[in-house]
Amino acid sequence: MARFPSFYCFVLVSISLLLFRNVSSDSEDGTENDPDCEGRWIHVRRLPSRFNLDLLRNCSEYPVYDDFCPYIANHGLGQKTHNRSRSWYRTDSHMLELFFHRRVLEYPCLTPDPGRADAVFLPYYAGLDALSYLYGPDVNSSADHGLHLFDFLQTDSPEIWDRRSGHDHFLVMARAAWDFSQPIDYDPPVWGTSFLHLPEFFNLTALILESRPWPWQEQAIPYPTSFHPASLARFEQWLARVRRSRRTTLMLFAGGGGTAPGPNVRHCIRAECENSTSLCDIVECSNGICEHDPIRYMRPMLRASFCLQPPGDTPTRRSTFDSILAGCIPVFFEDLSARKQYGWHMPTAEYPDFSVYIPKEEVVSNGLKITEVLLGIPRARVRQMRERLLELIPRIIYRRHRSSAGLVAKKDAFDLAIDGVLQRVKRRLAEGDELSR
């Protein structure tokens, strides 16, 4: 009986995706002459189910990794936070591959003709497939991750890949780039697979949760939050709540770590908060207790003016996007945490308009007090920053599939990712033409 919910989730997702694939095929036929799709056509490669849906069957088979079966529901959005919820889900960021795939299938400019496509989407759940290399039986074969996909692309209609040498292909990898960046020749292997080091895939675009400092293939896109509205009314209700929230706390840190002494920015944050309890609040999220429970941190974020975003195991945090959603001004401690990551969704030059940057070295080595920096920002400036933050909210959320026309008119994180891919492909092809002259 314990495995029934997992199988049930898999069946629901499989049937829904397959049915909607047929619907999307019908819409492809009806939009072939749509002038609004000029330069925006996308072809979805039909991959064998072993590259996507079959991977969901193994949702409870990695004992070192969490059982992700409950988060497959609702096409990867996860289960609703409560029965009456219309917009809030227990979303796991590693399910981005699944619900991005679902959103692609309702993209208005799909074409069944790969020769006409401006970009080609590979519905390969790379992050889920990586689990067997990261935590499972293939841990000593991590350099092979992705080769089975390339073999398929070279044997099944190879002209689709060869037409532009893969420059027009893109996929989603719902993990940090470090998880796919182990050099091929490492022996013994260390952490990660070698997908992004495979020469076979140097030309494709990987949409990823966190990129490397000098990326070539990958572009970071926002971590999914738990908020996935399906109508403009639901979205505007949330925006109104954020705008009227009383900010009674100066700053908040929602996270774990930093409990051990040593030169660490999280340790400094905890120490400062313990000495300034009237100005700082901590939401303890150690051991992942907040990850699928947005109520734990969203309510405190609504009461805080600033949300601290120190780096952890990697520079970026899902909490950055939760704080933006709550209208809580993010405070960054290194550029790789956001400014050098999410340029398609949050323009790099505009970061001073909606965030605060405090170099972590100043906090850790020079004893700079975060509270003093934040208290020094004029209230009028804080209000301006929050208004700019609210303008960003549509850009960093992933609305629910089959949303209302009113909400669809507002570009969300998915829409901006697609726009970015199309522009990137066009630019790279133009650069290739220049080099060939």
Coordinates of C-alpha atoms in Angstrom, one line a residue:
M1 CA 0.0 0.0 0.0
A2 CA 2.9 2.4 0.7
R3 CA 3.8 2.4 -3.0
F4 CA 0.3 3.0 -4.3
P5 CA 0.4 6.8 -4.1
S6 CA 3.6 6.8 -6.1
F7 CA 2.2 4.6 -8.8
Y8 CA -1.0 6.6 -8.8
C9 CA 0.9 9.9 -9.3
F10 CA 2.8 8.4 -12.1
V11 CA -0.3 7.2 -13.9
L12 CA -2.0 10.6 -13.5
V13 CA 1.0 12.4 -14.9
S14 CA 1.5 10.0 -17.7
I15 CA -2.1 10.1 -18.9
S16 CA -2.3 13.9 -18.6
L17 CA 0.9 14.5 -20.6
L18 CA 0.0 12.0 -23.3
L19 CA -3.5 13.4 -23.7
F20 CA -2.3 17.0 -23.8
R21 CA 0.4 16.0 -26.3
N22 CA -2.4 15.1 -28.7
V23 CA -4.2 18.4 -28.0
S24 CA -0.9 20.3 -28.7
S25 CA -0.5 18.4 -31.9
D26 CA -4.0 19.6 -33.0
S27 CA -3.1 23.2 -32.1
E28 CA 0.2 22.9 -34.2
D29 CA -1.9 22.2 -37.3
G30 CA -4.1 25.2 -36.6
T31 CA -1.4 27.8 -36.2
E32 CA 1.0 27.0 -39.0
N33 CA 0.3 30.3 -40.7
D34 CA 0.1 32.5 -37.6
P35 CA 2.2 35.7 -38.3
D36 CA 2.7 36.2 -34.6
C37 CA 4.8 33.0 -34.5
E38 CA 7.3 34.2 -37.1
G39 CA 10.7 33.6 -35.6
R40 CA 9.2 31.9 -32.6
W41 CA 8.4 28.4 -33.8
I42 CA 9.4 25.5 -31.5
H43 CA 9.5 21.8 -32.4
V44 CA 9.3 19.3 -29.5
R45 CA 11.4 16.2 -30.1
R46 CA 9.4 13.0 -29.6
L47 CA 11.8 11.2 -27.2
P48 CA 11.2 7.6 -26.0
S49 CA 9.6 7.5 -22.5
R50 CA 12.8 6.3 -21.0
F51 CA 14.1 9.9 -21.2
N52 CA 11.2 11.4 -19.3
L53 CA 8.1 9.7 -18.0
D54 CA 9.8 6.4 -17.2
L55 CA 12.1 8.2 -14.9
L56 CA 9.1 9.1 -12.7
R57 CA 8.7 5.4 -11.9
N58 CA 11.8 5.5 -9.8
C59 CA 10.6 8.3 -7.6
S60 CA 11.2 6.4 -4.3
E61 CA 14.2 4.3 -5.3
Y62 CA 17.1 6.6 -4.1
P63 CA 17.4 6.1 -0.4
V64 CA 20.1 8.7 0.0
Y65 CA 17.9 11.2 -1.9
D66 CA 14.4 12.3 -0.8
D67 CA 11.4 10.3 -2.1
F68 CA 10.0 12.7 -4.7
C69 CA 6.8 10.8 -5.4
P70 CA 4.5 13.3 -3.7
Y71 CA 5.8 16.2 -5.8
I72 CA 4.9 14.6 -9.1
A73 CA 1.3 15.6 -8.7
N74 CA -0.3 18.4 -10.8
H75 CA 2.3 17.9 -13.5
G76 CA 5.2 18.6 -11.2
L77 CA 3.7 21.5 -9.2
G78 CA 3.2 19.1 -6.3
Q79 CA 0.3 18.6 -4.0
K80 CA -1.8 21.6 -2.9
T81 CA -0.8 23.1 0.4
H82 CA -4.4 22.4 1.6
N83 CA -7.6 21.2 0.0
R84 CA -9.0 24.6 -0.7
S85 CA -5.8 26.1 -2.1
R86 CA -6.2 27.6 -5.6
S87 CA -2.6 28.8 -6.1
W88 CA -0.3 27.3 -3.6
Y89 CA 1.5 24.0 -4.0
R90 CA 4.2 22.0 -2.2
T91 CA 6.5 22.4 -5.2
D92 CA 9.9 20.8 -5.3
S93 CA 12.4 22.7 -7.5
H94 CA 13.7 19.4 -9.0
M95 CA 10.3 19.0 -10.7
L96 CA 10.9 22.0 -12.9
E97 CA 11.7 19.7 -15.8
L98 CA 8.3 18.1 -15.5
F99 CA 6.1 21.2 -15.4
F100 CA 8.3 23.1 -17.8
H101 CA 7.6 20.2 -20.3
R102 CA 3.9 20.6 -19.5
R103 CA 4.0 24.3 -20.2
V104 CA 5.9 23.8 -23.5
L105 CA 3.0 21.6 -24.7
E106 CA 0.6 24.5 -24.5
Y107 CA 3.1 27.0 -26.1
P108 CA 1.1 28.7 -29.0
C109 CA 3.8 28.4 -31.6
L110 CA 4.6 24.7 -31.8
T111 CA 5.3 23.1 -35.2
P112 CA 5.5 19.5 -36.1
D113 CA 8.0 20.4 -38.8
P114 CA 11.6 20.5 -37.3
G115 CA 12.8 22.1 -40.5
R116 CA 10.6 25.1 -39.9
A117 CA 11.5 25.4 -36.2
D118 CA 13.5 28.3 -34.8
A119 CA 14.3 26.1 -31.7
V120 CA 14.0 22.5 -30.8
F121 CA 13.0 21.4 -27.2
L122 CA 14.3 18.2 -25.8
P123 CA 11.8 16.9 -23.1
Y124 CA 14.6 15.1 -21.3
Y125 CA 14.4 15.1 -17.5
A126 CA 18.2 15.4 -17.1
G127 CA 18.1 16.1 -13.4
L128 CA 16.0 13.1 -12.6
D129 CA 18.1 10.9 -14.9
A130 CA 21.2 12.2 -13.0
L131 CA 19.9 10.6 -9.8
S132 CA 21.2 7.2 -10.7
Y133 CA 24.7 8.7 -11.3
L134 CA 24.6 10.9 -8.2
Y135 CA 23.0 8.5 -5.7
G136 CA 22.3 5.2 -7.4
P137 CA 24.0 2.3 -9.1
D138 CA 25.7 4.4 -11.9
V139 CA 27.7 6.5 -9.5
N140 CA 31.0 5.3 -11.0
S141 CA 29.8 5.9 -14.5
S142 CA 29.0 9.6 -14.2
A143 CA 30.9 10.4 -17.4
D144 CA 28.3 8.5 -19.4
H145 CA 25.4 10.7 -18.3
G146 CA 23.7 12.0 -21.5
L147 CA 25.4 9.8 -24.0
H148 CA 22.3 7.6 -24.4
L149 CA 20.4 10.7 -25.3
F150 CA 23.0 11.8 -27.9
D151 CA 23.0 8.2 -29.3
F152 CA 19.3 8.5 -29.9
L153 CA 19.6 12.0 -31.5
Q154 CA 22.2 10.6 -33.9
T155 CA 20.2 7.5 -34.9
D156 CA 16.6 8.8 -34.9
S157 CA 16.2 11.5 -37.6
P158 CA 19.8 12.7 -37.2
E159 CA 19.1 15.5 -39.7
I160 CA 17.2 17.4 -37.0
W161 CA 20.3 17.7 -34.8
D162 CA 22.7 18.0 -37.7
R163 CA 20.9 20.9 -39.4
R164 CA 22.4 23.4 -37.0
S165 CA 24.8 21.1 -35.1
G166 CA 22.6 21.3 -32.0
H167 CA 22.8 25.1 -31.7
D168 CA 19.0 25.3 -31.9
H169 CA 18.3 22.6 -29.2
F170 CA 17.5 23.3 -25.6
L171 CA 16.5 21.4 -22.5
V172 CA 15.9 22.0 -18.8
M173 CA 18.2 20.7 -16.0
A174 CA 16.6 21.2 -12.7
R175 CA 19.7 21.3 -10.6
A176 CA 22.8 23.5 -10.2
A177 CA 25.4 23.3 -13.0
W178 CA 27.9 21.9 -10.5
D179 CA 25.9 18.7 -10.5
F180 CA 26.7 18.2 -14.2
S181 CA 30.2 19.6 -14.3
Q182 CA 32.6 16.8 -13.4
P183 CA 35.5 16.7 -15.8
I184 CA 35.3 13.5 -17.9
D185 CA 38.8 12.3 -17.1
Y186 CA 38.5 12.5 -13.3
D187 CA 39.5 9.1 -11.8
P188 CA 38.3 8.3 -9.3
P189 CA 35.2 10.3 -10.0
V190 CA 34.1 13.1 -7.7
W191 CA 30.7 14.7 -7.2
G192 CA 28.5 15.3 -10.2
T193 CA 28.0 13.9 -13.7
S194 CA 29.9 15.1 -16.8
F195 CA 26.9 16.1 -18.9
L196 CA 28.0 19.7 -19.4
H197 CA 31.6 18.6 -20.2
L198 CA 30.5 16.3 -23.0
P199 CA 31.7 17.7 -26.3
E200 CA 28.6 16.3 -27.9
F201 CA 26.4 18.8 -26.1
F202 CA 28.6 21.9 -26.2
N203 CA 26.2 23.6 -28.7
L204 CA 22.9 23.2 -27.0
T205 CA 21.3 25.5 -24.4
A206 CA 20.7 24.2 -20.9
L207 CA 18.2 26.1 -18.8
I208 CA 19.4 25.5 -15.3
L209 CA 18.7 26.6 -11.7
E210 CA 22.3 27.8 -11.2
S211 CA 25.0 28.4 -13.8
R212 CA 28.7 28.3 -13.5
P213 CA 30.7 31.6 -13.3
W214 CA 31.7 31.4 -16.9
P215 CA 28.8 29.5 -18.6
W216 CA 28.8 28.5 -22.2
Q217 CA 25.8 26.1 -22.6
E218 CA 23.7 27.0 -19.6
Q219 CA 21.5 29.9 -18.6
A220 CA 20.1 30.2 -15.1
I221 CA 16.3 30.6 -14.8
P222 CA 14.4 31.2 -11.5
Y223 CA 13.8 28.5 -9.0
P224 CA 10.1 27.7 -8.8
T225 CA 8.3 29.1 -5.8
S226 CA 5.2 27.4 -4.4
F227 CA 2.9 30.1 -6.0
H228 CA 1.3 29.0 -9.3
P229 CA -1.8 31.1 -9.9
A230 CA -4.2 30.2 -12.8
S231 CA -6.1 33.4 -13.1
L232 CA -5.3 37.1 -13.1
A233 CA -7.7 37.6 -10.2
R234 CA -5.7 35.2 -8.0
F235 CA -2.4 36.9 -9.0
E236 CA -3.7 40.4 -8.2
Q237 CA -5.2 39.2 -4.9
W238 CA -1.7 38.1 -3.8
L239 CA -0.1 41.3 -5.1
A240 CA -2.6 43.3 -3.1
R241 CA -1.8 41.3 0.0
V242 CA 2.0 41.9 -0.4
R243 CA 1.4 45.6 -0.9
R244 CA -0.6 46.1 2.2
S245 CA 1.5 43.9 4.5
R246 CA 2.9 45.6 7.6
R247 CA 6.6 45.3 7.7
T248 CA 7.3 45.0 11.5
T249 CA 10.7 43.3 11.2
L250 CA 13.8 44.9 9.7
M251 CA 15.4 41.8 8.4
L252 CA 14.8 38.1 8.2
F253 CA 16.9 35.0 7.5
A254 CA 15.1 31.8 6.5
G255 CA 17.5 29.0 6.2
G256 CA 19.8 26.6 8.0
G257 CA 23.5 26.3 8.7
G258 CA 25.8 28.8 10.4
T259 CA 25.5 27.1 13.8
A260 CA 29.2 26.1 13.9
P261 CA 31.7 28.8 14.8
G262 CA 34.1 30.0 12.2
P263 CA 34.5 32.6 9.4
N264 CA 31.1 32.1 7.8
V265 CA 28.6 34.7 6.7
R266 CA 25.7 32.5 8.0
H267 CA 27.3 32.3 11.4
C268 CA 27.7 36.0 11.4
I269 CA 24.1 36.5 10.5
R270 CA 22.9 34.2 13.3
A271 CA 25.2 36.0 15.8
E272 CA 23.9 39.4 14.8
C273 CA 20.3 38.3 14.9
E274 CA 20.7 36.8 18.4
N275 CA 22.0 40.2 19.6
S276 CA 19.3 42.2 17.8
T277 CA 16.2 40.2 18.3
S278 CA 14.0 43.3 17.9
L279 CA 15.4 44.0 14.4
C280 CA 16.0 40.5 13.1
D281 CA 14.0 37.3 12.8
I282 CA 15.2 33.8 11.9
V283 CA 13.0 31.1 10.4
E284 CA 14.9 27.8 11.1
C285 CA 14.9 25.7 8.0
S286 CA 17.6 23.2 8.8
N287 CA 17.3 19.7 7.4
G288 CA 14.9 20.8 4.6
I289 CA 11.9 21.4 6.9
C290 CA 10.8 24.5 5.0
E291 CA 11.3 23.2 1.5
H292 CA 7.7 22.0 0.9
D293 CA 5.9 24.0 3.5
P294 CA 5.6 27.6 2.3
I295 CA 3.5 28.7 5.2
R296 CA 6.6 28.4 7.5
Y297 CA 8.5 31.2 5.7
M298 CA 6.1 33.2 3.5
R299 CA 4.2 34.7 6.5
P300 CA 7.4 35.9 8.2
M301 CA 8.7 37.2 4.9
L302 CA 5.5 39.3 4.5
R303 CA 6.3 40.9 7.8
A304 CA 10.0 41.7 7.0
S305 CA 11.5 44.6 5.1
F306 CA 14.7 42.8 4.0
C307 CA 15.4 39.1 3.5
L308 CA 19.0 38.0 3.8
Q309 CA 20.3 35.6 1.1
P310 CA 23.7 34.3 2.1
P311 CA 25.3 31.6 -0.1
G312 CA 25.1 28.1 1.2
D313 CA 26.5 24.9 -0.5
T314 CA 26.2 26.8 -3.7
P315 CA 25.8 30.6 -4.3
T316 CA 22.1 30.6 -5.3
R317 CA 18.9 30.0 -3.2
R318 CA 15.3 29.3 -3.9
S319 CA 14.6 31.7 -1.0
T320 CA 15.6 34.6 -3.2
F321 CA 12.5 34.1 -5.3
D322 CA 10.3 33.4 -2.3
S323 CA 11.4 36.8 -0.8
I324 CA 10.7 38.6 -4.1
L325 CA 7.3 37.0 -4.1
A326 CA 6.7 38.3 -0.6
G327 CA 7.9 41.8 -1.4
C328 CA 10.8 41.3 1.0
I329 CA 13.9 43.1 -0.4
P330 CA 16.7 40.6 -1.0
V331 CA 20.1 41.2 0.5
F332 CA 22.9 39.5 -1.4
F333 CA 26.4 38.8 -0.2
E334 CA 28.0 37.8 -3.5
D335 CA 27.3 38.5 -7.1
L336 CA 27.0 34.8 -8.1
S337 CA 23.9 34.6 -5.8
A338 CA 21.7 36.3 -8.4
R339 CA 23.2 39.3 -10.4
K340 CA 25.4 37.1 -12.5
Q341 CA 22.8 34.4 -12.9
Y342 CA 19.3 35.5 -13.8
G343 CA 19.8 38.2 -16.4
W344 CA 16.9 37.1 -18.6
H345 CA 14.4 37.6 -15.7
M346 CA 16.0 40.3 -13.5
P347 CA 18.0 42.8 -15.6
T348 CA 21.6 43.0 -14.3
A349 CA 21.9 46.8 -14.3
E350 CA 18.7 47.2 -12.2
Y351 CA 19.7 45.2 -9.2
P352 CA 20.4 48.3 -7.1
D353 CA 16.8 49.3 -7.7
F354 CA 15.3 46.2 -5.9
S355 CA 18.1 44.6 -3.8
V356 CA 20.9 45.4 -1.4
Y357 CA 24.5 44.1 -1.9
I358 CA 26.8 43.7 1.1
P359 CA 30.1 41.9 0.3
K360 CA 30.4 38.9 2.6
E361 CA 34.0 39.7 3.3
E362 CA 33.0 43.0 4.9
V363 CA 30.7 41.1 7.3
V364 CA 32.9 38.1 8.0
S365 CA 36.4 39.7 8.1
N366 CA 35.7 43.4 8.9
G367 CA 32.8 43.1 11.3
L368 CA 30.3 45.2 9.3
K369 CA 26.9 45.1 10.9
I370 CA 24.1 44.2 8.5
T371 CA 21.5 46.0 10.6
E372 CA 23.5 49.3 10.4
V373 CA 23.6 49.1 6.6
L374 CA 19.9 48.4 6.3
L375 CA 18.9 51.0 8.9
G376 CA 20.9 53.6 6.9
I377 CA 18.6 53.2 3.9
P378 CA 16.0 56.0 3.8
R379 CA 12.4 54.8 4.2
A380 CA 11.4 56.5 0.9
R381 CA 14.1 54.5 -0.8
V382 CA 12.9 51.3 0.8
R383 CA 9.4 52.0 -0.5
Q384 CA 10.7 52.6 -4.0
M385 CA 12.7 49.4 -3.9
R386 CA 9.7 47.4 -2.8
E387 CA 7.5 48.8 -5.6
R388 CA 10.2 47.8 -8.1
L389 CA 10.3 44.4 -6.5
L390 CA 6.5 44.0 -7.0
E391 CA 7.0 44.7 -10.7
L392 CA 9.3 41.8 -10.9
I393 CA 6.9 39.2 -9.4
P394 CA 5.2 38.2 -12.7
R395 CA 8.7 37.6 -14.2
I396 CA 9.9 35.2 -11.5
I397 CA 6.8 33.0 -10.9
Y398 CA 5.7 30.0 -13.0
R399 CA 1.9 30.3 -13.5
R400 CA -0.1 27.2 -13.6
H401 CA -0.8 25.4 -16.9
R402 CA -4.1 26.3 -18.5
S403 CA -4.2 29.7 -17.0
S404 CA -6.7 32.4 -17.9
A405 CA -6.1 34.7 -20.9
G406 CA -5.7 37.7 -18.6
L407 CA -2.8 36.1 -16.7
V408 CA -1.3 34.6 -19.9
A409 CA -1.0 38.2 -21.1
K410 CA 1.6 38.8 -18.4
K411 CA 4.9 37.1 -19.2
D412 CA 6.1 34.8 -16.5
A413 CA 9.4 33.0 -15.8
F414 CA 8.6 30.3 -18.5
D415 CA 7.7 32.9 -21.1
L416 CA 10.9 34.9 -20.5
A417 CA 13.0 31.7 -20.6
I418 CA 11.5 30.8 -24.0
D419 CA 12.1 34.4 -25.3
G420 CA 15.7 34.1 -24.1
V421 CA 16.3 30.8 -25.8
L422 CA 15.0 32.0 -29.1
Q423 CA 17.1 35.2 -28.9
R424 CA 20.2 33.1 -27.9
V425 CA 19.7 30.6 -30.8
K426 CA 19.3 33.5 -33.3
R427 CA 22.4 35.2 -32.0
R428 CA 24.5 32.1 -32.1
L429 CA 23.4 31.2 -35.6
A430 CA 24.2 34.7 -36.7
E431 CA 27.7 34.5 -35.1
G432 CA 28.2 31.2 -36.9
D433 CA 27.3 32.8 -40.2
E434 CA 29.8 35.6 -39.6
L435 CA 32.6 33.1 -38.8
S436 CA 31.8 31.1 -42.0
R437 CA 32.2 34.1 -44.3

